[in-house]
């Protein structure tokens, strides 16, 4: 019997399980392309959480009060935790942490484009928490129902934590908008710079999205890029208006018949530049990660030595 004939019933059974909303677990049979697609998406997601610590981490030493500093520290630490859950979920698919980090460092694996923009003022910490975490939540709430069990379960906890992050960011923006003219201008400037990159977080238009059709069929993705982006715009515009901020989009208008905001076109040339390594901070972000990883080698070695002494298998902590 040919390999093709043997694999057909498996593929059909697999799709039937997906259609019946069953979760796929690590030891279950799955098509190799499903496995590879999940490794790609989950690892990109994990890298985003970890690289995403950098723009906000930049402000920990300069937070305007002890309270703001403690909150920001906790938030950035949470993002590291999200990276951990997601790397662990990816590892259940038979890839090591070391390989995942190697793919990040060589550029074989992407991370969210938004983290390649600089955080220039304290208001950027507010804009990141508000906009980037909002966008992340809109996407991740739908991923709580993704078909791969370990990914879906990781999303539940991550969404709870991102809600707190979103509120702390919005609270910073609200506080600035209640301040003096200079503080309000700082908040508006941060929105002007982060608005369009936050819309890019949802990826290309549905018709241009390379992975969407298959990912939707396998229920890895539950909602399309454009559908999620629209929900995000509808929410964020209302939140901006509520605190007196102006969304930097001349084409933004409420469309009564659609029940949604119409909005302008993303600069897709900029998106392509950033995801292909040529955004304002791509090199800086990767170089920082490589340096931190190299400096942490002794921790990995110490843990491996400790485990070896106790006769336990080495945990991969790359
Ligand atoms: N940036 O065919 P599609 C966070 C790539 S977590 C970079 O549509 P797909 C928390 C895409 O990978 C934020 N690359 O791809 C936080 C593919 O390239 P590839 C991260 C992008 O996978 C907050 C190509 O373009 N969240 O922020 C982007 O079906 C604050 C074609 O695109 C997730 O990762 C982009 N924006 O849909 C942390 C959620 N968009 O891989 C710190 C999970 C597209 O073939 C501070 N991921 N690309 O080389 C997803 O939902 C999906 O992967 C999408 C993209 C929707 C991002």
Short mmCIF file of C-alpha atoms and ligand atoms in Angstrom, two decimals:
data_model
loop_
_atom_site.label_atom_id
_atom_site.label_comp_id
_atom_site.label_asym_id
_atom_site.label_seq_id
_atom_site.Cartn_x
_atom_site.Cartn_y
_atom_site.Cartn_z
CA UNK A 1 0.00 0.00 0.00
CA UNK A 2 1.33 3.44 -0.87
CA UNK A 3 1.98 6.05 1.80
CA UNK A 4 -0.72 8.19 0.22
CA UNK A 5 -3.44 5.59 0.64
CA UNK A 6 -2.41 4.92 4.24
CA UNK A 7 -2.41 8.62 5.12
CA UNK A 8 -5.80 9.48 3.56
CA UNK A 9 -8.06 7.99 6.22
CA UNK A 10 -5.91 9.62 8.90
CA UNK A 11 -6.30 13.04 7.29
CA UNK A 12 -10.05 12.56 6.99
CA UNK A 13 -10.37 11.36 10.58
CA UNK A 14 -8.29 14.32 11.70
CA UNK A 15 -10.50 16.81 9.83
CA UNK A 16 -13.61 15.16 11.25
CA UNK A 17 -12.25 15.64 14.78
CA UNK A 18 -11.53 19.30 14.00
CA UNK A 19 -15.02 19.77 12.53
CA UNK A 20 -16.50 18.22 15.68
CA UNK A 21 -14.62 20.84 17.78
CA UNK A 22 -12.43 18.20 19.47
CA UNK A 23 -9.10 19.44 20.78
CA UNK A 24 -5.98 17.93 19.26
CA UNK A 25 -3.47 16.87 21.93
CA UNK A 26 0.32 16.38 21.63
CA UNK A 27 0.28 12.59 21.25
CA UNK A 28 -2.59 12.53 18.77
CA UNK A 29 -1.97 11.88 15.09
CA UNK A 30 -1.80 15.13 13.12
CA UNK A 31 -0.78 16.04 9.56
CA UNK A 32 2.84 17.16 9.37
CA UNK A 33 1.70 20.49 7.87
CA UNK A 34 -0.62 21.10 10.82
CA UNK A 35 2.31 20.48 13.18
CA UNK A 36 4.65 22.75 11.22
CA UNK A 37 2.05 25.51 10.91
CA UNK A 38 1.42 25.43 14.64
CA UNK A 39 5.14 25.52 15.44
CA UNK A 40 5.41 28.55 13.15
CA UNK A 41 2.51 30.46 14.69
CA UNK A 42 3.05 29.53 18.35
CA UNK A 43 6.79 30.23 18.21
CA UNK A 44 6.22 33.57 16.48
CA UNK A 45 3.73 34.35 19.21
CA UNK A 46 6.24 33.33 21.93
CA UNK A 47 9.02 35.42 20.38
CA UNK A 48 6.63 38.40 20.23
CA UNK A 49 5.92 38.16 23.94
CA UNK A 50 9.61 38.06 24.81
CA UNK A 51 10.89 40.65 22.31
CA UNK A 52 7.86 42.72 23.35
CA UNK A 53 9.42 43.20 26.77
CA UNK A 54 12.02 45.55 25.30
CA UNK A 55 10.06 48.71 24.36
CA UNK A 56 8.38 48.87 27.79
CA UNK A 57 11.43 47.57 29.67
CA UNK A 58 13.16 50.69 28.36
CA UNK A 59 11.03 52.75 30.78
CA UNK A 60 11.25 50.72 34.00
CA UNK A 61 14.09 52.82 35.41
CA UNK A 62 12.36 56.06 34.42
CA UNK A 63 8.74 55.43 35.43
CA UNK A 64 7.27 58.61 36.93
CA UNK A 65 6.45 57.10 40.36
CA UNK A 66 7.24 54.06 42.48
CA UNK A 67 3.70 52.77 41.93
CA UNK A 68 3.95 53.08 38.13
CA UNK A 69 7.35 51.38 38.27
CA UNK A 70 6.03 48.42 40.31
CA UNK A 71 3.08 48.00 37.93
CA UNK A 72 5.28 48.18 34.84
CA UNK A 73 7.76 45.69 36.30
CA UNK A 74 4.92 43.23 36.95
CA UNK A 75 3.54 43.75 33.44
CA UNK A 76 6.88 43.16 31.73
CA UNK A 77 7.45 40.10 33.90
CA UNK A 78 4.04 38.76 32.84
CA UNK A 79 5.10 39.03 29.19
CA UNK A 80 8.12 36.84 29.95
CA UNK A 81 5.73 34.34 31.54
CA UNK A 82 3.57 34.36 28.40
CA UNK A 83 6.67 33.56 26.37
CA UNK A 84 7.33 30.65 28.71
CA UNK A 85 3.83 29.16 28.37
CA UNK A 86 3.99 29.53 24.59
CA UNK A 87 7.48 28.05 24.18
CA UNK A 88 6.31 25.14 26.35
CA UNK A 89 3.24 24.70 24.11
CA UNK A 90 5.46 24.74 20.99
CA UNK A 91 7.80 22.16 22.56
CA UNK A 92 4.89 19.69 22.85
CA UNK A 93 5.04 19.56 19.03
CA UNK A 94 8.49 17.99 19.08
CA UNK A 95 10.82 20.96 18.69
CA UNK A 96 13.35 22.05 21.31
CA UNK A 97 13.61 25.47 22.93
CA UNK A 98 17.12 25.71 21.55
CA UNK A 99 15.88 25.24 17.97
CA UNK A 100 13.14 27.82 18.50
CA UNK A 101 15.61 30.42 19.78
CA UNK A 102 18.00 29.60 16.95
CA UNK A 103 15.21 30.30 14.43
CA UNK A 104 14.56 33.66 16.08
CA UNK A 105 18.23 34.62 16.06
CA UNK A 106 18.77 33.64 12.41
CA UNK A 107 15.63 35.48 11.28
CA UNK A 108 13.97 32.24 10.12
CA UNK A 109 11.13 32.90 12.56
CA UNK A 110 9.32 36.23 12.79
CA UNK A 111 7.88 38.14 15.75
CA UNK A 112 5.19 40.84 15.84
CA UNK A 113 6.17 43.85 13.72
CA UNK A 114 4.98 46.32 16.37
CA UNK A 115 7.95 45.68 18.63
CA UNK A 116 10.32 47.12 16.05
CA UNK A 117 9.22 50.68 16.84
CA UNK A 118 10.95 52.78 19.50
CA UNK A 119 9.35 53.81 22.81
CA UNK A 120 10.37 57.47 22.94
CA UNK A 121 8.38 58.88 25.89
CA UNK A 122 6.53 57.68 28.99
CA UNK A 123 3.28 58.07 27.02
CA UNK A 124 4.50 55.25 24.77
CA UNK A 125 4.23 52.90 27.74
CA UNK A 126 0.57 53.93 27.98
CA UNK A 127 0.04 53.53 24.24
CA UNK A 128 1.65 50.07 24.19
CA UNK A 129 -0.41 48.80 27.13
CA UNK A 130 -3.60 50.26 25.72
CA UNK A 131 -3.25 49.58 21.99
CA UNK A 132 -0.85 46.64 21.70
CA UNK A 133 -2.39 44.68 24.55
CA UNK A 134 -5.91 45.48 23.23
CA UNK A 135 -4.96 44.15 19.81
CA UNK A 136 -3.33 41.11 21.40
CA UNK A 137 -6.47 40.40 23.46
CA UNK A 138 -8.85 40.69 20.50
CA UNK A 139 -6.73 38.12 18.67
CA UNK A 140 -6.06 35.87 21.65
CA UNK A 141 -9.67 35.64 22.86
CA UNK A 142 -10.42 33.96 19.53
CA UNK A 143 -7.35 31.72 19.98
CA UNK A 144 -8.76 30.38 23.26
CA UNK A 145 -10.81 28.20 20.92
CA UNK A 146 -7.93 27.15 18.69
CA UNK A 147 -7.91 23.45 17.85
CA UNK A 148 -4.58 22.56 19.51
CA UNK A 149 -5.18 21.89 23.22
CA UNK A 150 -1.92 23.21 24.76
CA UNK A 151 -2.14 26.45 22.74
CA UNK A 152 -5.81 27.00 23.64
CA UNK A 153 -5.15 26.46 27.36
CA UNK A 154 -2.16 28.81 27.37
CA UNK A 155 -4.39 31.49 25.82
CA UNK A 156 -6.91 31.38 28.68
CA UNK A 157 -4.40 32.48 31.28
CA UNK A 158 -2.64 34.90 28.95
CA UNK A 159 -5.91 36.70 28.15
CA UNK A 160 -6.64 37.26 31.84
CA UNK A 161 -3.24 38.87 32.34
CA UNK A 162 -3.44 40.93 29.14
CA UNK A 163 -6.69 42.48 30.40
CA UNK A 164 -4.82 43.93 33.37
CA UNK A 165 -2.09 45.14 31.00
CA UNK A 166 -4.61 46.86 28.78
CA UNK A 167 -6.17 48.67 31.72
CA UNK A 168 -2.86 49.88 33.08
CA UNK A 169 -1.96 51.28 29.65
CA UNK A 170 -5.31 52.99 29.22
CA UNK A 171 -5.01 54.37 32.76
CA UNK A 172 -1.65 55.97 31.87
CA UNK A 173 -3.21 57.59 28.77
CA UNK A 174 -6.24 58.75 30.74
CA UNK A 175 -4.03 60.28 33.45
CA UNK A 176 -1.95 62.11 30.86
CA UNK A 177 -5.11 63.41 29.16
CA UNK A 178 -6.24 64.83 32.51
CA UNK A 179 -2.88 66.59 32.90
CA UNK A 180 -1.45 69.78 31.41
CA UNK A 181 -1.16 70.72 27.75
CA UNK A 182 2.29 69.17 27.41
CA UNK A 183 1.11 65.88 28.89
CA UNK A 184 -1.92 65.76 26.60
CA UNK A 185 0.32 66.45 23.61
CA UNK A 186 2.60 63.61 24.71
CA UNK A 187 -0.36 61.19 24.81
CA UNK A 188 -1.59 62.33 21.39
CA UNK A 189 1.90 61.99 19.90
CA UNK A 190 2.17 58.43 21.25
CA UNK A 191 -1.20 57.53 19.72
CA UNK A 192 -0.12 59.08 16.40
CA UNK A 193 2.98 56.88 16.30
CA UNK A 194 1.47 53.58 17.58
CA UNK A 195 -1.93 53.62 15.86
CA UNK A 196 -0.95 52.30 12.43
CA UNK A 197 1.59 49.74 13.71
CA UNK A 198 -1.15 48.41 16.03
CA UNK A 199 -3.43 47.85 13.02
CA UNK A 200 -0.61 45.93 11.32
CA UNK A 201 -0.54 43.44 14.20
CA UNK A 202 -3.44 41.57 12.57
CA UNK A 203 -1.41 40.78 9.46
CA UNK A 204 -2.21 41.20 5.75
CA UNK A 205 -5.73 41.50 4.34
CA UNK A 206 -7.60 38.19 4.22
CA UNK A 207 -7.10 37.88 0.46
CA UNK A 208 -3.33 38.32 0.85
CA UNK A 209 -2.86 36.11 3.90
CA UNK A 210 -0.74 33.09 2.96
CA UNK A 211 -1.76 30.87 5.87
CA UNK A 212 -5.33 31.90 6.65
CA UNK A 213 -7.34 29.51 4.46
CA UNK A 214 -5.63 26.37 5.76
CA UNK A 215 -5.38 27.69 9.33
CA UNK A 216 -9.11 28.43 9.37
CA UNK A 217 -9.92 24.99 7.96
CA UNK A 218 -7.86 23.39 10.73
CA UNK A 219 -9.36 25.86 13.23
CA UNK A 220 -5.91 26.98 14.30
CA UNK A 221 -7.27 30.46 13.52
CA UNK A 222 -10.92 31.02 14.37
CA UNK A 223 -11.43 34.49 12.91
CA UNK A 224 -9.83 36.21 9.94
CA UNK A 225 -7.19 38.96 10.08
CA UNK A 226 -9.58 41.64 8.74
CA UNK A 227 -12.45 40.55 10.97
CA UNK A 228 -10.28 40.86 14.10
CA UNK A 229 -8.79 44.17 12.93
CA UNK A 230 -12.29 45.62 12.49
CA UNK A 231 -13.29 44.62 16.03
CA UNK A 232 -10.12 46.21 17.37
CA UNK A 233 -10.72 49.50 15.49
CA UNK A 234 -14.34 49.68 16.67
CA UNK A 235 -13.24 49.29 20.31
CA UNK A 236 -10.12 51.44 20.24
CA UNK A 237 -11.75 54.42 18.50
CA UNK A 238 -14.43 54.62 21.18
CA UNK A 239 -11.78 54.41 23.90
CA UNK A 240 -9.75 57.19 22.25
CA UNK A 241 -12.80 59.45 21.97
CA UNK A 242 -13.75 58.84 25.61
CA UNK A 243 -10.52 60.45 26.84
CA UNK A 244 -10.26 63.19 24.21
CA UNK A 245 -7.70 61.65 21.85
CA UNK A 246 -7.90 61.97 18.08
CA UNK A 247 -7.26 58.88 15.97
CA UNK A 248 -4.70 59.82 13.27
CA UNK A 249 -6.77 58.62 10.30
CA UNK A 250 -8.53 61.16 8.05
CA UNK A 251 -10.61 58.35 6.49
CA UNK A 252 -12.01 57.16 9.79
CA UNK A 253 -15.79 57.41 9.78
CA UNK A 254 -18.70 55.59 11.42
CA UNK A 255 -20.59 53.57 8.83
CA UNK A 256 -24.18 53.34 10.00
CA UNK A 257 -25.21 50.63 7.53
CA UNK A 258 -22.29 48.34 8.40
CA UNK A 259 -22.44 49.14 12.13
CA UNK A 260 -18.65 49.55 12.07
CA UNK A 261 -16.02 52.22 11.54
CA UNK A 262 -14.60 52.55 8.04
CA UNK A 263 -10.90 53.30 8.21
CA UNK A 264 -7.95 54.17 5.97
CA UNK A 265 -5.49 51.83 4.28
CA UNK A 266 -2.43 50.57 6.13
CA UNK A 267 0.94 51.41 4.59
CA UNK A 268 1.67 47.86 3.43
CA UNK A 269 5.12 48.79 2.10
CA UNK A 270 6.08 49.79 5.64
CA UNK A 271 4.61 46.53 6.98
CA UNK A 272 6.70 44.51 4.50
CA UNK A 273 9.84 46.44 5.41
CA UNK A 274 9.34 45.84 9.12
CA UNK A 275 8.49 42.13 8.92
CA UNK A 276 11.49 41.59 6.65
CA UNK A 277 13.95 42.98 9.20
CA UNK A 278 14.17 46.63 8.15
CA UNK A 279 12.02 48.46 10.68
CA UNK A 280 13.40 51.22 12.92
CA UNK A 281 14.53 48.84 15.72
CA UNK A 282 14.75 45.31 14.22
CA UNK A 283 18.52 45.03 14.54
CA UNK A 284 18.57 46.53 18.03
CA UNK A 285 15.83 44.19 19.28
CA UNK A 286 17.51 41.04 17.96
CA UNK A 287 20.99 42.10 19.09
CA UNK A 288 19.65 42.69 22.61
CA UNK A 289 18.02 39.26 22.68
CA UNK A 290 21.18 37.53 21.43
CA UNK A 291 23.27 39.32 24.08
CA UNK A 292 20.86 38.44 26.91
CA UNK A 293 20.73 34.84 25.69
CA UNK A 294 24.53 34.54 25.61
CA UNK A 295 24.87 36.14 29.04
CA UNK A 296 22.33 33.63 30.41
CA UNK A 297 24.31 30.59 29.20
CA UNK A 298 25.73 30.02 32.70
CA UNK A 299 22.19 29.71 34.13
CA UNK A 300 21.31 27.00 31.61
CA UNK A 301 24.58 25.19 32.32
CA UNK A 302 24.07 25.42 36.10
CA UNK A 303 20.53 24.03 35.82
CA UNK A 304 21.70 21.17 33.59
CA UNK A 305 24.50 20.34 36.09
CA UNK A 306 22.03 20.45 39.00
CA UNK A 307 19.58 18.16 37.21
CA UNK A 308 22.38 15.76 36.23
CA UNK A 309 23.49 15.56 39.88
CA UNK A 310 19.94 14.75 41.00
CA UNK A 311 19.62 12.19 38.19
CA UNK A 312 16.74 14.11 36.62
CA UNK A 313 16.41 14.81 32.88
CA UNK A 314 17.70 18.21 31.90
CA UNK A 315 14.94 20.77 31.42
CA UNK A 316 15.51 22.83 28.30
CA UNK A 317 15.60 26.43 29.53
CA UNK A 318 17.05 28.13 26.46
N1 LIG B 1 4.21 40.92 12.46
O1 LIG B 1 -0.58 34.43 6.34
P1 LIG B 1 -0.52 35.44 7.43
C1 LIG B 1 1.51 40.69 22.19
C2 LIG B 1 3.60 37.33 8.86
S1 LIG B 1 1.43 39.23 21.36
C3 LIG B 1 5.11 40.06 11.95
O2 LIG B 1 -1.73 36.24 7.65
P2 LIG B 1 -0.90 34.08 9.93
C4 LIG B 1 1.59 40.67 23.68
C5 LIG B 1 3.14 35.92 9.15
O3 LIG B 1 3.85 35.36 10.23
C6 LIG B 1 1.49 39.71 19.64
N2 LIG B 1 4.81 39.14 11.01
O4 LIG B 1 -0.02 34.73 8.78
C7 LIG B 1 2.38 41.77 24.17
C8 LIG B 1 3.47 35.25 7.83
O5 LIG B 1 4.89 35.06 7.73
P3 LIG B 1 5.57 33.56 7.83
C9 LIG B 1 1.70 38.54 18.80
C10 LIG B 1 3.53 39.08 10.61
O6 LIG B 1 0.04 33.42 10.87
C11 LIG B 1 1.84 43.04 24.33
C12 LIG B 1 3.15 36.34 6.82
O7 LIG B 1 3.23 37.57 7.53
N3 LIG B 1 0.48 37.81 18.65
O8 LIG B 1 1.53 41.67 21.54
C13 LIG B 1 2.53 39.93 11.12
O9 LIG B 1 -2.00 33.27 9.36
C14 LIG B 1 2.62 44.09 24.80
C15 LIG B 1 1.77 36.17 6.20
O10 LIG B 1 0.71 36.43 7.16
C16 LIG B 1 0.44 36.67 17.94
O11 LIG B 1 1.43 36.21 17.44
C17 LIG B 1 2.91 40.87 12.08
N4 LIG B 1 2.04 41.73 12.60
O12 LIG B 1 -1.59 35.35 10.64
C18 LIG B 1 3.71 41.57 24.51
C19 LIG B 1 -0.91 35.99 17.88
N5 LIG B 1 1.37 39.63 10.51
O13 LIG B 1 5.27 33.04 9.21
C20 LIG B 1 4.50 42.62 25.01
C21 LIG B 1 -0.83 34.67 17.20
C22 LIG B 1 1.61 38.63 9.64
O14 LIG B 1 4.92 32.74 6.75
C23 LIG B 1 3.94 43.89 25.15
N6 LIG B 1 -0.62 34.80 15.79
N7 LIG B 1 2.91 38.32 9.70
O15 LIG B 1 7.02 33.81 7.63
C24 LIG B 1 -1.62 35.01 14.89
O16 LIG B 1 -2.78 35.14 15.23
C25 LIG B 1 -1.24 35.02 13.43
O17 LIG B 1 0.05 34.44 13.32
C26 LIG B 1 -1.24 36.44 12.78
C27 LIG B 1 -0.79 36.31 11.32
C28 LIG B 1 -2.66 37.00 12.80
C29 LIG B 1 -0.29 37.40 13.52
#
